[in-house]
Tab-separated table of C-alpha atoms in Angstrom:
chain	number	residue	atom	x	y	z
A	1	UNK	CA	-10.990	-14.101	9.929
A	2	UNK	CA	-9.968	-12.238	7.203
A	3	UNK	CA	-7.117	-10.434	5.738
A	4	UNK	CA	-8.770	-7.122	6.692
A	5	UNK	CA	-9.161	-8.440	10.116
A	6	UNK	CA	-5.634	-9.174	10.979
A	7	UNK	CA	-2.842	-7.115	11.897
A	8	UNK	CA	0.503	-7.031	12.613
A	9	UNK	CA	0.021	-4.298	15.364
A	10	UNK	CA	2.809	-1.624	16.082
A	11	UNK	CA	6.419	-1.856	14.747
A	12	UNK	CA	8.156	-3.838	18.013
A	13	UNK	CA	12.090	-5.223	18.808
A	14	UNK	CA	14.930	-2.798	18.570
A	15	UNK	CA	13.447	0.027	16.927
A	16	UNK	CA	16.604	1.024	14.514
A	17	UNK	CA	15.737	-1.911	13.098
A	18	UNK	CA	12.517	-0.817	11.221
A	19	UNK	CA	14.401	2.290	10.416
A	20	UNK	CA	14.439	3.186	6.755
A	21	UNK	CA	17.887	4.148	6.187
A	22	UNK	CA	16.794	6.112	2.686
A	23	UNK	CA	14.396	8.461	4.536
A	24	UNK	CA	15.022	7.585	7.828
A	25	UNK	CA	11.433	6.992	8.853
A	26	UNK	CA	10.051	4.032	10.443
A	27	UNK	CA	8.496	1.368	8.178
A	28	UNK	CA	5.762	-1.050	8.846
A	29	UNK	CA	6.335	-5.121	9.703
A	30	UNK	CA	5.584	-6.903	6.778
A	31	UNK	CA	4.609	-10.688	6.173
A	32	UNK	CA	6.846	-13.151	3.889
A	33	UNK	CA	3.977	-14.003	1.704
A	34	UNK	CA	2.956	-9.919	0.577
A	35	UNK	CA	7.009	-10.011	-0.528
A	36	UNK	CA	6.843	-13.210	-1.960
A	37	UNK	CA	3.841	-11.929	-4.042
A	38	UNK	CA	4.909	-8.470	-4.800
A	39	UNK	CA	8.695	-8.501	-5.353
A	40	UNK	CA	9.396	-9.513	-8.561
A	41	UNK	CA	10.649	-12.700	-9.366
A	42	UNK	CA	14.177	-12.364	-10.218
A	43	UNK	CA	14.754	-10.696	-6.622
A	44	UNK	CA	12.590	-13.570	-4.898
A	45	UNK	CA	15.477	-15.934	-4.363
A	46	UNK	CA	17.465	-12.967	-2.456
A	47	UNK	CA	15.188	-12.869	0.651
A	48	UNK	CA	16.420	-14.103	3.875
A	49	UNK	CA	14.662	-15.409	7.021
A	50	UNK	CA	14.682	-11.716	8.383
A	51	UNK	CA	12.005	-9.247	8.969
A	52	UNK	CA	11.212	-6.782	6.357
A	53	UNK	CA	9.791	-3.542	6.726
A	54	UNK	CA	7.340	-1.449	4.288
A	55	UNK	CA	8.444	1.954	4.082
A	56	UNK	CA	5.402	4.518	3.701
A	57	UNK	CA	7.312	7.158	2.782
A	58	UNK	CA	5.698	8.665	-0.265
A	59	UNK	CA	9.255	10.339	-1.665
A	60	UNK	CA	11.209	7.198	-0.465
A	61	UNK	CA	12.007	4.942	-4.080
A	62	UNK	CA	12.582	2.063	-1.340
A	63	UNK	CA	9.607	-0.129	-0.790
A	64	UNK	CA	11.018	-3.051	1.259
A	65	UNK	CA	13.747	-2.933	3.830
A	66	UNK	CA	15.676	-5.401	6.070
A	67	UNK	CA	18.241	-3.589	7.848
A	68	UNK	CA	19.416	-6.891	9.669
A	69	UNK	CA	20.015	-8.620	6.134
A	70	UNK	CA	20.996	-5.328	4.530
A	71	UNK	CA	18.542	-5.773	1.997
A	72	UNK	CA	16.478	-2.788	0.635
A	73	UNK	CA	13.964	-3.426	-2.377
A	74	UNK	CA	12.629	0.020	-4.136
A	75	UNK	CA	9.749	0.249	-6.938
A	76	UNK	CA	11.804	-1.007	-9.603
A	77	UNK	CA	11.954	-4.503	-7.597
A	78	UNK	CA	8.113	-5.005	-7.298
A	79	UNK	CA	5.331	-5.937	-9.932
A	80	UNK	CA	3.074	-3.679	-9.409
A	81	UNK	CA	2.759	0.316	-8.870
A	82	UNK	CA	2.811	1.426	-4.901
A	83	UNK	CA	0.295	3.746	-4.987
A	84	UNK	CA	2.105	5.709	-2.038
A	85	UNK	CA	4.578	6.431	-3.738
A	86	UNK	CA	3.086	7.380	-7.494
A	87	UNK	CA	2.218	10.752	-8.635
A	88	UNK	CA	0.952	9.440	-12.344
A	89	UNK	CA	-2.257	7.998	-13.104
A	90	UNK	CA	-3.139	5.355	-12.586
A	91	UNK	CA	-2.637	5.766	-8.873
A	92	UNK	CA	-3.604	2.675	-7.310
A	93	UNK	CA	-5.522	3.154	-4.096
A	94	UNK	CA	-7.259	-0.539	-3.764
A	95	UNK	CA	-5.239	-3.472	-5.303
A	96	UNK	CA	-8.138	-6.759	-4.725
A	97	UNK	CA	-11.176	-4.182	-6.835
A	98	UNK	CA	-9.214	-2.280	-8.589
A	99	UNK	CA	-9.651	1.017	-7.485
A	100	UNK	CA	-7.545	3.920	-8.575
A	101	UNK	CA	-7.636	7.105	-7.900
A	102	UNK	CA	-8.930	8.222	-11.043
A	103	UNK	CA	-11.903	6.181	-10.854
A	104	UNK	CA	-12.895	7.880	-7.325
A	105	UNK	CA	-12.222	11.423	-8.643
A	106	UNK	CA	-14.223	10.640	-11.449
A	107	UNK	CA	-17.366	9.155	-9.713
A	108	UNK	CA	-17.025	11.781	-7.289
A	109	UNK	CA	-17.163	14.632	-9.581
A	110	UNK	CA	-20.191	12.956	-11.523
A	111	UNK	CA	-22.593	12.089	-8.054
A	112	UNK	CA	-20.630	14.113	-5.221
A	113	UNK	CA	-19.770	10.864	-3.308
A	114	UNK	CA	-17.714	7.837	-3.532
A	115	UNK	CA	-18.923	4.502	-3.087
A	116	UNK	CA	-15.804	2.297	-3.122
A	117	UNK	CA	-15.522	1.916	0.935
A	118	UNK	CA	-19.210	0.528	0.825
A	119	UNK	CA	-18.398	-1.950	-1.977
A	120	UNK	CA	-14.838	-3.143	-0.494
A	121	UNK	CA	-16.399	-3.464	2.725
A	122	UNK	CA	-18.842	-5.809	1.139
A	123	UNK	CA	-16.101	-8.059	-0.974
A	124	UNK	CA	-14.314	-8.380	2.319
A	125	UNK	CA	-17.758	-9.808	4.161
A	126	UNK	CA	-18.263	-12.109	1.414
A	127	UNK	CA	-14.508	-12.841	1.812
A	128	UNK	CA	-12.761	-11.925	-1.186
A	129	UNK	CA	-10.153	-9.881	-0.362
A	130	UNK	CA	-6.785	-10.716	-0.950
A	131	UNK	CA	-4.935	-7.447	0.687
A	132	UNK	CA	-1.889	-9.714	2.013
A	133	UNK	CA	-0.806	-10.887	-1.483
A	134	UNK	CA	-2.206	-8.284	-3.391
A	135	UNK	CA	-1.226	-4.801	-1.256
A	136	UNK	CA	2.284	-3.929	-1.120
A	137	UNK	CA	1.940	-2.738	2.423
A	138	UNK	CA	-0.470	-6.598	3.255
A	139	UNK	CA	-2.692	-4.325	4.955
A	140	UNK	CA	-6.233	-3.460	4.616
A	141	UNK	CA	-6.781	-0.136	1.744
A	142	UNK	CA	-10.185	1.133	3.568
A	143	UNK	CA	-7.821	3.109	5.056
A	144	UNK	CA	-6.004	4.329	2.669
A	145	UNK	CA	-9.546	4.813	0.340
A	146	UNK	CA	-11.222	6.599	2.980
A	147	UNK	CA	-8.257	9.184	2.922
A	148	UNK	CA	-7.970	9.199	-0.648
A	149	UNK	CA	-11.926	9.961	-0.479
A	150	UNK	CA	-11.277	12.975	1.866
A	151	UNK	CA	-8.326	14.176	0.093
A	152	UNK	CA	-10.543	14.182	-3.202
A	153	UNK	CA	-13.655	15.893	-1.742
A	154	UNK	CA	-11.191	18.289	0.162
A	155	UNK	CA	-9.680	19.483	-3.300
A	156	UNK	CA	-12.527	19.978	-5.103
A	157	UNK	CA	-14.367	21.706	-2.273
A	158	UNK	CA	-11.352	24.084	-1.931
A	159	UNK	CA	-11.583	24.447	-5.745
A	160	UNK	CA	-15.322	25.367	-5.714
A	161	UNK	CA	-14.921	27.468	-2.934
A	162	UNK	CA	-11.682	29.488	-5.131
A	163	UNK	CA	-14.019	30.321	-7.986
């Protein structure tokens, strides 16, 4: 199995919990090891036994939240850029291959399509993916690439469509 293959499933326990208390929307369980590998180091020795949360929230600066060991962590506490929450290039939108949003704009205004799902879905067969250290959320990006994908073809179909 890989790291695209597992999940945490839904949010469970007592649900104020995995309450964000900056935007007060619910954030997703996160494993230990995406914090360990994603907060930055000076932070590291400040994380309890708890659960920790990744808020989603794209206006939200917080990025990890505990509420039972009062700990929040925002963007400035992590090593790289969420791309959830950035609005400046480069947006990342796949963290194991790379892939910002940039890049799929740009290949999708030169050939009208976007090939990044097919070639992450074929690292992830051959089993190099890395999502649970490398993501900030430690959750697969197809997701998050297919939407970005959409979004993209969305705008500039809207655009064509205004001229």
């Amino acid at each position: 199995m890989d790291c695209c293959e597992t999940s945490l499933g839904e949010n469970s326990g007592v649900a104020t919990l995995a309450v964000c208390r900056e935007c007060g929307r619910k954030g997703r369980k996160v494993r230990r090891v995406t914090l360990e590998h994603i907060i930055n180091r000076e932070r590291l020795s400040e994380l309890s036994d708890a659960q920790y949360y990744f808020c989603s929230t794209s206006t939200c600066g917080v990025v990890y939240f505990s509420n039972e060991a009062g700990q929040y962590f925002t963007k400035a506490d992590v090593r790289v850029r969420v791309g959830i929450k950035e609005v400046d290039d480069p947006i990342p939108v796949c963290y194991c291959f790379n892939h910002i949003m940039a890049s799929l704009r740009e290949e999708i205004e030169r050939t009208g399509r976007s090939t990044a799902a097919a070639s992450i879905t074929a690292e992830i067969k051959a089993g190099n993916c890395a999502c649970e250290i490398k993501n900030p959320s430690g959750n697969c990006c197809l997701v998050e690439v297919h939407k970005a994908v959409s979004a993209i073809l969305g705008e500039l179909a809207k655009n064509a469509a205004d001229e």
